[in-house]
Coordinates of C-alpha atoms in Angstrom, one line a residue:
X735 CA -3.3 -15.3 -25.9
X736 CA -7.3 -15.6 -27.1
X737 CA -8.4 -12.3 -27.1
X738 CA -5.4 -9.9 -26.6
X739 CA -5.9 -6.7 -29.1
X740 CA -2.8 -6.7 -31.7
X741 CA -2.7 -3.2 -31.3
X742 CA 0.2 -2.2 -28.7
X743 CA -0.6 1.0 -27.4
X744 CA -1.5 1.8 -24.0
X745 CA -5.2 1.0 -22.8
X746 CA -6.2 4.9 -23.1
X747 CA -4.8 5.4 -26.5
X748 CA -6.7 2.4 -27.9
X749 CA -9.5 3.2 -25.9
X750 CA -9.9 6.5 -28.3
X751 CA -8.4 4.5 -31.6
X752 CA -5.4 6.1 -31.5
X753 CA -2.8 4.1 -33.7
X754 CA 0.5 3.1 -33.2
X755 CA 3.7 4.7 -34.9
X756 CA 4.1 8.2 -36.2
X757 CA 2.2 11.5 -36.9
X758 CA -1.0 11.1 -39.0
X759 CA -3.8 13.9 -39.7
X760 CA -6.7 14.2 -41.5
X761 CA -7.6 16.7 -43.7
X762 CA -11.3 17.6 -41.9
X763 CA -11.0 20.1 -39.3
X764 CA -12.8 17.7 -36.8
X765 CA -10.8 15.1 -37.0
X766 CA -7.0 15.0 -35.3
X767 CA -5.5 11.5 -34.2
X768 CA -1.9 11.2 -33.3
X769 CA -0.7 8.2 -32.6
X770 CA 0.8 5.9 -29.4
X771 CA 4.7 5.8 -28.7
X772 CA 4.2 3.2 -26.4
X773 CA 6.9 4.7 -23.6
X774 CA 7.0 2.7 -20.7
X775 CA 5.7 2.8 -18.2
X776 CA 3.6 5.8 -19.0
X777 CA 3.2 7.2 -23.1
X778 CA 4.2 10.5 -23.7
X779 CA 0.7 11.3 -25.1
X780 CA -1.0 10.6 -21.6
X781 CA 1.8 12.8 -20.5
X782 CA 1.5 15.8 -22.7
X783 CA -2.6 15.9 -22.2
X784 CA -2.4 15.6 -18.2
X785 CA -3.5 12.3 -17.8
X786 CA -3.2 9.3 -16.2
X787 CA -2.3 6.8 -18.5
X788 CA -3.3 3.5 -17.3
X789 CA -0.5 1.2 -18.9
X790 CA -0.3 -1.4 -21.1
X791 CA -1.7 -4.6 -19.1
X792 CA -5.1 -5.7 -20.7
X793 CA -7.8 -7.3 -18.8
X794 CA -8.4 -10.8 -20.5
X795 CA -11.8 -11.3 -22.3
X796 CA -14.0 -14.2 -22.2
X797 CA -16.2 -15.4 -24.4
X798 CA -19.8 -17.4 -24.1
X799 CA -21.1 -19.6 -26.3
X800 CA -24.7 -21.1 -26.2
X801 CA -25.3 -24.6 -26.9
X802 CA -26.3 -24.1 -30.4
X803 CA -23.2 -22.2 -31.3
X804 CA -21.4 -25.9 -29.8
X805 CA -20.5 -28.4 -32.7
X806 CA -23.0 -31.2 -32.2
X807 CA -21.5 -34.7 -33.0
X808 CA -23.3 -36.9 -35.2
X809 CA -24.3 -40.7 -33.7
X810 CA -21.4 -42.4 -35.4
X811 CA -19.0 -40.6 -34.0
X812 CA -17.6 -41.2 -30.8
X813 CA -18.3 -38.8 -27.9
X814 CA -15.8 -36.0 -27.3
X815 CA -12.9 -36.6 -24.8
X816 CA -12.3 -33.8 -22.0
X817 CA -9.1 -32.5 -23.9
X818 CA -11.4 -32.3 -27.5
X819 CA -14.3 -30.4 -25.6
X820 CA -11.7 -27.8 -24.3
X821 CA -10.5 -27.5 -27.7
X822 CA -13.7 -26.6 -28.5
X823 CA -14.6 -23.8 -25.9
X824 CA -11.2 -21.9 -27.3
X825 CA -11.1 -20.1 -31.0
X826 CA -8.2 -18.8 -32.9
X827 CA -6.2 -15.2 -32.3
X828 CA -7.8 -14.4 -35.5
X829 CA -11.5 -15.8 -34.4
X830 CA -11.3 -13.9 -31.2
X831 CA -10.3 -10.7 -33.2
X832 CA -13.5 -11.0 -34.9
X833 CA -16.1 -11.9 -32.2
X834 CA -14.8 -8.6 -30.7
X835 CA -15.5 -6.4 -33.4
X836 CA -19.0 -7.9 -32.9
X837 CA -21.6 -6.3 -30.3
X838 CA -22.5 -8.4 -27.5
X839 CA -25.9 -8.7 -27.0
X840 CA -27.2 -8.7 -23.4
X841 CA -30.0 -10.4 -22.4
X842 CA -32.2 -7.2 -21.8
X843 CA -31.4 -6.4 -25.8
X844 CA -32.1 -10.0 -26.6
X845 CA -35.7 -10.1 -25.2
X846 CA -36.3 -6.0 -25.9
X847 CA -33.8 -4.8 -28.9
X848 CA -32.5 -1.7 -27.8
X849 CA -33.6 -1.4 -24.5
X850 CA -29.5 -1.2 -23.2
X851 CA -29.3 1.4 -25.7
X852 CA -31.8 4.1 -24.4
X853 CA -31.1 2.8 -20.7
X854 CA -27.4 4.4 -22.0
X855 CA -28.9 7.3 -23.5
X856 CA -31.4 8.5 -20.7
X857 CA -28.2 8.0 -18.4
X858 CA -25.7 9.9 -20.5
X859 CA -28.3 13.3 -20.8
X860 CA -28.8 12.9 -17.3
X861 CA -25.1 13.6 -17.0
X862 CA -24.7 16.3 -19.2
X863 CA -27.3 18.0 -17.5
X864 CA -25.0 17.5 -14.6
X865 CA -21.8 19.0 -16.6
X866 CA -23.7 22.0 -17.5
X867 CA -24.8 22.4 -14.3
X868 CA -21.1 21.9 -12.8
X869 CA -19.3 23.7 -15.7
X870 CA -21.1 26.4 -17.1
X871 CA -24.3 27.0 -14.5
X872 CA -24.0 31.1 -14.8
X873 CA -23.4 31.4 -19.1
X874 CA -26.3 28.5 -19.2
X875 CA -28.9 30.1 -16.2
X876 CA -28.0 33.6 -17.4
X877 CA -29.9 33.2 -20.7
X878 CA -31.8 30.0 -20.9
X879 CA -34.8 31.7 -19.3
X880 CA -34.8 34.0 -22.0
X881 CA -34.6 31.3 -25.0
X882 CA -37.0 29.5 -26.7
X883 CA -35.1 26.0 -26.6
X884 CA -32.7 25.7 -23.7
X885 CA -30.4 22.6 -23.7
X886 CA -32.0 21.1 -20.5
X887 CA -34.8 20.7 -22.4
X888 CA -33.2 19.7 -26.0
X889 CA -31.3 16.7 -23.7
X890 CA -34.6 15.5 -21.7
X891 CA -37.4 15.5 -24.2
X892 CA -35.6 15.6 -27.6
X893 CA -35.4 12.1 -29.4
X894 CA -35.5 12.5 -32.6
X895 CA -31.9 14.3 -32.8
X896 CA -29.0 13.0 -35.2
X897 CA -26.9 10.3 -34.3
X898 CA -24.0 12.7 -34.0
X899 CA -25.5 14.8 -31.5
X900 CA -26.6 11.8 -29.7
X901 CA -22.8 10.7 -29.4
X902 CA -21.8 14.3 -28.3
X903 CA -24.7 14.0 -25.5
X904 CA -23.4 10.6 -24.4
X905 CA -19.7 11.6 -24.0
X906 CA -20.4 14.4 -22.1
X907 CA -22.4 13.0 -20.0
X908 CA -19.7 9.8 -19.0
X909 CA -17.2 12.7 -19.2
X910 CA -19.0 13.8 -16.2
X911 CA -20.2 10.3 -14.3
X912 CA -16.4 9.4 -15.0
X913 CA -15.2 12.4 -13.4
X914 CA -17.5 12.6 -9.9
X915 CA -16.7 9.0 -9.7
X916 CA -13.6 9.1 -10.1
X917 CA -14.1 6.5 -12.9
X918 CA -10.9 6.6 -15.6
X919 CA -12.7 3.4 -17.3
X920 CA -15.6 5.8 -17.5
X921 CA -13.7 8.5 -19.1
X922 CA -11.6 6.6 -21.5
X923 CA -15.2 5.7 -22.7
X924 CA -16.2 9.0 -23.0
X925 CA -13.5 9.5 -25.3
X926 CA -14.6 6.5 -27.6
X927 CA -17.5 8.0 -27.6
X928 CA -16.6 11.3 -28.8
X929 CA -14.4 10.0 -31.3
X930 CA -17.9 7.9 -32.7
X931 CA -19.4 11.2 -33.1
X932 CA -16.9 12.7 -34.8
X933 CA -17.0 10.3 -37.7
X934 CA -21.2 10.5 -37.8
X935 CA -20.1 14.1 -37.7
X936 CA -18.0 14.2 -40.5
X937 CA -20.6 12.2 -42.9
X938 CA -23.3 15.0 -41.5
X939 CA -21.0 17.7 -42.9
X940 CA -20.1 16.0 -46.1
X941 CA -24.1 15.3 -47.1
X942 CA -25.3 18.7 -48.6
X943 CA -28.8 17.3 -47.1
X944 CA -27.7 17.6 -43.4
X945 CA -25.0 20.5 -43.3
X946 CA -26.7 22.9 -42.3
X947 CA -29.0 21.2 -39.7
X948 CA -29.6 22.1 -35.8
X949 CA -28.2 18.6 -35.2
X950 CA -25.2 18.9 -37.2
X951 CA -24.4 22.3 -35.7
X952 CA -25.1 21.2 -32.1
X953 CA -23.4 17.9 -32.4
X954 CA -20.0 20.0 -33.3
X955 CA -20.7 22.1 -30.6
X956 CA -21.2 19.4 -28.2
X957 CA -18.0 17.8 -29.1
X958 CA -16.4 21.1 -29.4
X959 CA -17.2 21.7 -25.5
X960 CA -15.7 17.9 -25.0
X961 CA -13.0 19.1 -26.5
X962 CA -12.0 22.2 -24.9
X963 CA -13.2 19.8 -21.3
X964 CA -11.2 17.3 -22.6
X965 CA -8.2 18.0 -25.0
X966 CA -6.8 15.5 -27.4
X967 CA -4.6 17.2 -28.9
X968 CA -2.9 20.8 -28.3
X969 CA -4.5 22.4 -31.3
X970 CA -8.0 20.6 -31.7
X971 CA -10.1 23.2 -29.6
X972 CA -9.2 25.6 -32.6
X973 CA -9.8 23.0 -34.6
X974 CA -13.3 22.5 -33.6
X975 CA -14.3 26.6 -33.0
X976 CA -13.0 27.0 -36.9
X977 CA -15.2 24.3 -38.0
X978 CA -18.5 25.8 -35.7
X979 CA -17.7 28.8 -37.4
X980 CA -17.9 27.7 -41.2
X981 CA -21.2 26.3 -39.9
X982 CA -22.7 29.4 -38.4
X983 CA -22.1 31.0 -41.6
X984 CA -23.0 28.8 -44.0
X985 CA -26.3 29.0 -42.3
X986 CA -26.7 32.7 -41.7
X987 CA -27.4 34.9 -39.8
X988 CA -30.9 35.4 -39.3
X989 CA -31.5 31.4 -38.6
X990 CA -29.5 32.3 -35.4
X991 CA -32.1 35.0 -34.1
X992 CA -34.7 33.1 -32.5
X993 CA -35.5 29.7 -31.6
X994 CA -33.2 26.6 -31.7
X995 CA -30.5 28.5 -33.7
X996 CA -30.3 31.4 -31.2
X997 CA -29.4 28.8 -28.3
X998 CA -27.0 27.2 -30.4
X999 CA -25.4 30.6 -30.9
X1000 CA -25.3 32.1 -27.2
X1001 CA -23.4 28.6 -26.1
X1002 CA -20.9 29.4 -28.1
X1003 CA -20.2 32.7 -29.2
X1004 CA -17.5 34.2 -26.5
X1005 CA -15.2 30.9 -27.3
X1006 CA -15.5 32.5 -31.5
X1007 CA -14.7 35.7 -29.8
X1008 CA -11.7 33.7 -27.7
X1009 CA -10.4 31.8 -30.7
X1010 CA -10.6 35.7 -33.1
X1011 CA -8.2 36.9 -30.6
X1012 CA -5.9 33.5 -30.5
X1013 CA -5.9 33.8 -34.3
X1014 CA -5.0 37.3 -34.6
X1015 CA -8.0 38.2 -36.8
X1016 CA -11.4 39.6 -37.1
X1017 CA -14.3 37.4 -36.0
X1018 CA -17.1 36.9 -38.2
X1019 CA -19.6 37.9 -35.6
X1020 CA -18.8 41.2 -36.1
X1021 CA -20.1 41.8 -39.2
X1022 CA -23.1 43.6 -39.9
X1023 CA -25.0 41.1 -40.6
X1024 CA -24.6 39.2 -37.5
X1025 CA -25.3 42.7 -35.6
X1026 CA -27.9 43.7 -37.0
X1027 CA -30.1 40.5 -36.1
X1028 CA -30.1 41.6 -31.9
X1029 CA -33.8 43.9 -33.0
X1030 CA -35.6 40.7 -34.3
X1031 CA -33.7 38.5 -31.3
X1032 CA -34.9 41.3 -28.6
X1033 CA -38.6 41.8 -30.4
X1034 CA -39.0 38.0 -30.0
X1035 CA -37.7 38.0 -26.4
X1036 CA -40.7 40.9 -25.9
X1037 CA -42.9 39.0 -27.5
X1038 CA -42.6 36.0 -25.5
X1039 CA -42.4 37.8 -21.8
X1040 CA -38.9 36.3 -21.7
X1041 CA -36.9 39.8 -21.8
X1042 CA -34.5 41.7 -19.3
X1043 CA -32.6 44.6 -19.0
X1044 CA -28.9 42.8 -18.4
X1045 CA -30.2 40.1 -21.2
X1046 CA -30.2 43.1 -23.5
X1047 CA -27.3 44.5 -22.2
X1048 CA -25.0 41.7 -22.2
X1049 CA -26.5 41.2 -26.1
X1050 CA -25.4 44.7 -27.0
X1051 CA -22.1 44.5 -25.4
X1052 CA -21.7 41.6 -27.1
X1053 CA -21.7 43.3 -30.3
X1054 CA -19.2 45.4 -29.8
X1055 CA -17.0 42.9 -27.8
X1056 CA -17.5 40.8 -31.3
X1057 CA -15.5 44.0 -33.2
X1058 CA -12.6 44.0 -30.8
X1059 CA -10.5 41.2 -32.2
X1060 CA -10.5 43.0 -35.5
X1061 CA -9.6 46.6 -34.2
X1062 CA -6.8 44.8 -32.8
X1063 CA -5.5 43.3 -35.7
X1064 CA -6.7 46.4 -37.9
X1065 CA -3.9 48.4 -35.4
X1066 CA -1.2 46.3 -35.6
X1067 CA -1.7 46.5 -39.7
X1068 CA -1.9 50.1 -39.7
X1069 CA 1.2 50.9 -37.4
X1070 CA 3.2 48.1 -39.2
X1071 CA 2.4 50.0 -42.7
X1072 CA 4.7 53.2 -43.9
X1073 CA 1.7 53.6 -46.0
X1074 CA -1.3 54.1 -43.8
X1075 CA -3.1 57.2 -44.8
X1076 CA -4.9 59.8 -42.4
X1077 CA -8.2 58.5 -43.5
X1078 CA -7.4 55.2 -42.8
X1079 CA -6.3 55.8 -39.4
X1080 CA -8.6 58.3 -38.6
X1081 CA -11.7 55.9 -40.0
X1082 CA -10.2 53.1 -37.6
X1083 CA -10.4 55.8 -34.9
X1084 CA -13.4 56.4 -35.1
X1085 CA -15.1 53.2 -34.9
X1086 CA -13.1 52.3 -32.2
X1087 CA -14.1 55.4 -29.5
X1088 CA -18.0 54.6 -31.1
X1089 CA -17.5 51.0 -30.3
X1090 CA -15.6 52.2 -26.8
X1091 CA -19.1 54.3 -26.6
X1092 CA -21.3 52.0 -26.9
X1093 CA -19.6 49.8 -23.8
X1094 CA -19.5 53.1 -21.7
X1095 CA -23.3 52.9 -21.7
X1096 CA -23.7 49.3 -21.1
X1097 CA -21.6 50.1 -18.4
X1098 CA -23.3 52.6 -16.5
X1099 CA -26.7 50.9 -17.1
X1100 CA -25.6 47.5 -15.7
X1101 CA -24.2 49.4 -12.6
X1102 CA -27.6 51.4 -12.6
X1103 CA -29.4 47.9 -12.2
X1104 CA -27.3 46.2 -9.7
X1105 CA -27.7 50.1 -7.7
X1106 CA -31.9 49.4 -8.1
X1107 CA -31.1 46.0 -6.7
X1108 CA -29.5 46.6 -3.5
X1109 CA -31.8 49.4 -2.5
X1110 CA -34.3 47.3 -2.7
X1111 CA -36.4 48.7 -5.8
X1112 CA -38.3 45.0 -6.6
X1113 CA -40.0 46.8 -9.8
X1114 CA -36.9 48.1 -11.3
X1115 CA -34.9 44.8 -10.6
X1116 CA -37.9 43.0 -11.5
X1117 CA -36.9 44.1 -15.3
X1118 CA -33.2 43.9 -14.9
X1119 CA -32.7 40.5 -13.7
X1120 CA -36.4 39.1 -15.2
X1121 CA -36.6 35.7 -14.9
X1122 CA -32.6 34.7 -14.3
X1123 CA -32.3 32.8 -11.1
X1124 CA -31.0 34.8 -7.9
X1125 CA -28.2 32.4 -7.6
X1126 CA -26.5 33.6 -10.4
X1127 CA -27.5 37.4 -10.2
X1128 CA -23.9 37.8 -9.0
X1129 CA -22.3 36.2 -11.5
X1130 CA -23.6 37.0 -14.1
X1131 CA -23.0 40.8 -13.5
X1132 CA -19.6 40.1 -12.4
X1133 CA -18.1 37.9 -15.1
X1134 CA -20.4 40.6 -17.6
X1135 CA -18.5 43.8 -16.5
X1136 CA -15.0 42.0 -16.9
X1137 CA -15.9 41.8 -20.5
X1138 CA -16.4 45.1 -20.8
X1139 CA -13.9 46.7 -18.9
X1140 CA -11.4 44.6 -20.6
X1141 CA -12.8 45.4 -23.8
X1142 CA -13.0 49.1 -23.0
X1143 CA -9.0 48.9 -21.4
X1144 CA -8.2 47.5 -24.7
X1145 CA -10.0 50.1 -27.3
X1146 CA -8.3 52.5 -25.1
X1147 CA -5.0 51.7 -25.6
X1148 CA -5.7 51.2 -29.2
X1149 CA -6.6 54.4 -29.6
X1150 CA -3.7 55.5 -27.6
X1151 CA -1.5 53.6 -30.1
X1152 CA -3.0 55.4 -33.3
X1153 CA -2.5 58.5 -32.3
X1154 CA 1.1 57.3 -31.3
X1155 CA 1.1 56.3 -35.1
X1156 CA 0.1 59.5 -36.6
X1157 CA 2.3 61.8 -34.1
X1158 CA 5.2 59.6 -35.6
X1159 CA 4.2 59.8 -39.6
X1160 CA 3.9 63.4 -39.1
X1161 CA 7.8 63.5 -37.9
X1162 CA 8.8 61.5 -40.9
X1163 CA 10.8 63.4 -43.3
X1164 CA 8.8 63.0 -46.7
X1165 CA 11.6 61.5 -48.7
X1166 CA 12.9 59.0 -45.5
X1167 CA 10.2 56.0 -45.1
X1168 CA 10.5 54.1 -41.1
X1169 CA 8.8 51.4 -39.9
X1170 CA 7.3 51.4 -36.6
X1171 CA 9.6 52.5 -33.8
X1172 CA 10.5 50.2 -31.0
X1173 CA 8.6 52.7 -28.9
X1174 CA 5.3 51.9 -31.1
X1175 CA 6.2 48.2 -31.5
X1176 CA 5.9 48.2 -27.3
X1177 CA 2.5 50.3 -27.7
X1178 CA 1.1 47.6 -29.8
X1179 CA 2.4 44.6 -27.5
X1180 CA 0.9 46.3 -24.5
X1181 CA -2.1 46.8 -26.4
X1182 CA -2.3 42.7 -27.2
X1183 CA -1.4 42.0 -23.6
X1184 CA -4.1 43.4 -22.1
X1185 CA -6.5 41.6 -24.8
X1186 CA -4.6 38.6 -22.6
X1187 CA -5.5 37.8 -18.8
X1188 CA -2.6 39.3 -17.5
X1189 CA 1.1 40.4 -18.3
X1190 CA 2.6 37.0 -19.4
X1191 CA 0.0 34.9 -19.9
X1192 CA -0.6 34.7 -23.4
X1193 CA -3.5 33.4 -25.4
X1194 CA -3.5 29.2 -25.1
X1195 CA -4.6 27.2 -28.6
X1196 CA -5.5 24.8 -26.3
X1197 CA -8.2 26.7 -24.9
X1198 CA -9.0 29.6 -22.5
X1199 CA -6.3 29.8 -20.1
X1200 CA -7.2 28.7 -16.7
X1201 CA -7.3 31.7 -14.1
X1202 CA -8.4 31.0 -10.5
X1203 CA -10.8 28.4 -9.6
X1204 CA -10.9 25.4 -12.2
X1205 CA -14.8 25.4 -11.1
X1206 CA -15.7 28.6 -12.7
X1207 CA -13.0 29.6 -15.7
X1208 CA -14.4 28.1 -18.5
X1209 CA -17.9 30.2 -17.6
X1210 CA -16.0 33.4 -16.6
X1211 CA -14.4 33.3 -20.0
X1212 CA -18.1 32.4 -21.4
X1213 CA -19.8 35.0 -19.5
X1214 CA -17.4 37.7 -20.2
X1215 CA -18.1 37.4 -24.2
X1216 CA -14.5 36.2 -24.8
X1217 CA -12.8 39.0 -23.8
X1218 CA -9.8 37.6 -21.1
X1219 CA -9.5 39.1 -17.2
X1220 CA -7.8 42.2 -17.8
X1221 CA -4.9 42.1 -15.0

C-alpha cells in the first residue's frame, strides 16, 4: 500500500527511530537505541519501559498535489480517461517513501516561512514551564529567586539558544501537554523530539567550538531530565548524568559560580550526587575546587540582594553531602584492605566526623530559622527564607533536613565501621593476614543501606527510586542534594 513505512516495528518504536532486529549501541554516551522485537500484540520494549505500546496498525497517509505538480497533456494528445487520471493521483512505494521524508509545508509556512515553527516553539516552553512547575516546583522556587538566570526566564525570553537546547525545550514541553492530555500521539512525539536533540547534541560536543557552551551544557541537561522523566532504556539516565559531568568539568569550576553556569549547576547537582552513590565512587563535586567556589557564589548573591540564610545553608550542606559518596567508597576500600595503615584510617576518620561537623551546624541553624518562623519573628525569617515563595517554605526545609540527617546517619556509621576496622587489625596476629570478617562485611552493608532509601531498596540505574507520591519524588531527591530517605 502507497505510503506504508517499510519499517515493521510498532508505531512507538518508529516513532523514536528505533530499528528493527538485534542489540545496537553507539559509542557516545548520549546516544542508546535498542531496537524493536516486534511481539505481538504488544513489543517487549513498550513492556520493559511501562508503556503502552500502541501496536502495529498505521494510519494511512495521503498525499496533495497542486495543479502544477499534475502532468499537463500536450494538444495532440488525447485527453486523459478516468482510469489514466487515477493513475496519476497515485505514486510508487518507493515515490511515497520519498515525499515523506520531505516536510510538508502548511499554508501558514507557505505565506510566512517559519511561522509553524515558532507557533511550535512558544507552545513547547510554555509546557516546560508547566513540567517544572508540576515536577520540580520546590528544587526550582527554592533557588531561582536567588540566581541570576532562572530557567523560566531562559525558556520565555531566550531565542538565540542552540538548536539542541531548543529540541530539549520542545520535548519537554509535549512530554508534558502529552501527559495532562492524556495524548500518547503527543508523547511518542516528544520522544522524536528528544532523539532530534540528541544528534544536534552530539555534533555540539564533537565541535571543539561549541563544547563547552551554556547551550550545549543545558541542552544535555534538558534531555537528561527527559530522560530520567522518560526512560528509554534501563541504563541511559546514567548515561546522560556521566556525560553532564565530563561537561561540568571540562568547563570548570569557577564558570559555575555565578550567572548562567550557576543555574545550570544547582538543576542538576543532587542527581551527580545520586549517580556517585549508584556508581560506587567519589563525585567530582567534592573536590576542592568545586568547594571552594560557594565564597564568590554567596558574595554575588550579597551583592545582588538575592541572599538567604537556608540558600546558604542548603549550599554548605551541599558541600559536604558532595564528599559522602567518596567516604563511602573510601570505607569499603579501607576495610577490604589487610594493608590499611593507622594513618590512613585515622586520616579517613577525621574528615569524616569534620564533614559530619559541618552538617551538625547546618542542622541546628535551619531548625533555628524554622523556630524564628513560627514565633512569628518577621525580621529574622525575613533573612532565612528571603525571597523564596511561602508555598514552598515547607518543603524546602523538609526535603533539606532529609539530606542531612541521611548524610549525618551515614558518616556515623562509617565511622562506626572504622573503628570496627582498627579494633580488628589490632587482634590480628602479626604473622596471620585476614580479610574483613563477616561481622565487618555486615558493618559495611549496613553502612551502604542506609546511603539507600530504606532496607531493600537499593540504588536504581534507572533513576532515583520512586518513594511515596510520584508528584514530589524526583524533587525530594533534588531537594535533599542526592542523599536518599534514610528509612
Amino acid at each position: 500500500m502507497v505510503g506504508v513505512p517499510r519499517s515493521k516495528g510498532c508505531l512507538a518504536c518508529i516513532q523514536r527511530r528505533v530499528k528493527v532486529g538485534n542489540l545496537q549501541s553507539y559509542t557516545i554516551s548520549f546516544f542508546v537505541f535498542f531496537r524493536c522485537d516486534e511481539t505481538r500484540p504488544s513489543c517487549q520494549y513498550c513492556e520493559r519501559r511501562g508503556n503502552v505500546c500502541p501496536g502495529y496498525t498505521r494510519n494511512r497517509k495521503f498525499y496533495h498535489f497542486s495543479a502544477s505538480s499534475q502532468h499537463v497533456p500536450s494538444r495532440t494528445t488525447s485527453p486523459p480517461t478516468q482510469s489514466s487520471t487515477s493513475i496519476m493521483a497515485l505514486v510508487t512505494a518507493k515515490e511515497a517513501h520519498q515525499y515523506a521524508t520531505i516536510p510538508r509545508a502548511s499554508m501558514d509556512d507557505s505565506v510566512m516561512p517559519g511561522l509553524v515553527s515558532k507557533a511550535l516553539d512558544r507552545q513547547c516552553r510554555k509546557g516546560f514551564c508547566d513540567f517544572v512547575d508540576a515536577v520540580f516546583p520546590n528544587i526550582y522556587y527554592s533557588y531561582s529567586t536567588r540566581v541570576e538566570l532562572p530557567w523560566f526566564e531562559i525558556a520565555q525570553y531566550d531565542r538565540g539558544a542552540g538548536i539542541a537546547m531548543e529540541w530539549g525545550f520542545r520535548s519537554l514541553g509535549s512530554l508534558q501537554l502529552g501527559r495532562v492530555n492524556g495524548n500518547q500521539r503527543q508523547i511518542l512525539a516528544s520522544q522524536e523530539m528528544y532523539g532530534r536533540g540528541l544528534r544536534y547534541l552530539v555534533q555540539a560536543v564533537r565541535n571543539p567550538a561549541t563544547v563547552g557552551t551554556d547551550d550545549t551544557l543545558g541542552a544535555a541537561i534538558l534531555l537528561g531530565i527527559y530522560e530520567l522523566m522518560n526512560a528509554t532504556e534501563e541504563n541511559s539516565w546514567l548515561l546522560h548524568s556521566r556525560g553532564i559531568s565530563h561537561l561540568l568539568r571540562l568547563r570548570g569550576a569557577k564558570r559555575h559560580a555565578s550567572g548562567y553556569g550557576r543555574t545550570l549547576l544547582l538543576s542538576f547537582r543532587g542527581l551527580l550526587v545520586y549517580e556517585a552513590f549508584t556508581r560506587g565512587e567519589a563525585c567530582f563535586l567534592e573536590s576542592e575546587e568545586w568547594r571552594a567556589t560557594l565564597p564568590e557564589t554567596l558574595e554575588d548573591e550579597e551583592r545582588r540582594g538575592k541572599s538567604c540564610g537556608l540558600g546558604q545553608l542548603m549550599d554548605y550542606a551541599f558541600n559536604e553531602i558532595a564528599q559522602c559518596p567518596g567516604f563511602l567508597a573510601k570505607t569499603k576500600t579501607l576495610v577490604a584492605s589487610s594493608r590499611t595503615t593507622d594513618t590512613e584510617r585515622e586520616d579517613l576518620m577525621a574528615a569524616i566526623n569534620s564533614s559530619r561537623e559541618v552538617l551538625g551546624d547546618v542542622e541546628i541553624q535551619i531548625l533555628a530559622g524554622i523556630k524564628a518562623d513560627h514565633e512569628g519573628n518577621k525580621k529574622e525569617s525575613q533573612a532565612f527564607f528571603g525571597l523564596i515563595p511561602r508555598s514552598i517554605k515547607n518543603a524546602s526545609v523538609k526535603f533539606t533536613l532529609q539530606g542531612v540527617h541521611s548524610a549525618i546517619a551515614l558518616l556515623r556509621q562509617l565511622s562506626v565501621v572504622l573503628v570496627s576496622d582498627r579494633s580488628r587489625q589490632e587482634a590480628v596476629t602479626p604473622w596471620l593476614k585476614l580479610g574483613p570478617c563477616k561481622k565487618d562485611w555486615k558493618a559495611i552493608k549496613n553502612a551502604g543501606e542506609i546511603a539507600r532509601a530504606q532496607e531493600n531498596t537499593g540504588l536504581d540505574s534507572t533513576g532515583p527510586q520512586q518513594q511515596g507520591s510520584p508528584n514530589v519524588w524526583h524533587d525530594r531527591i533534588a531537594l535533599a542534594m542526592g542523599m536518599p530517605e534514610k528509612g
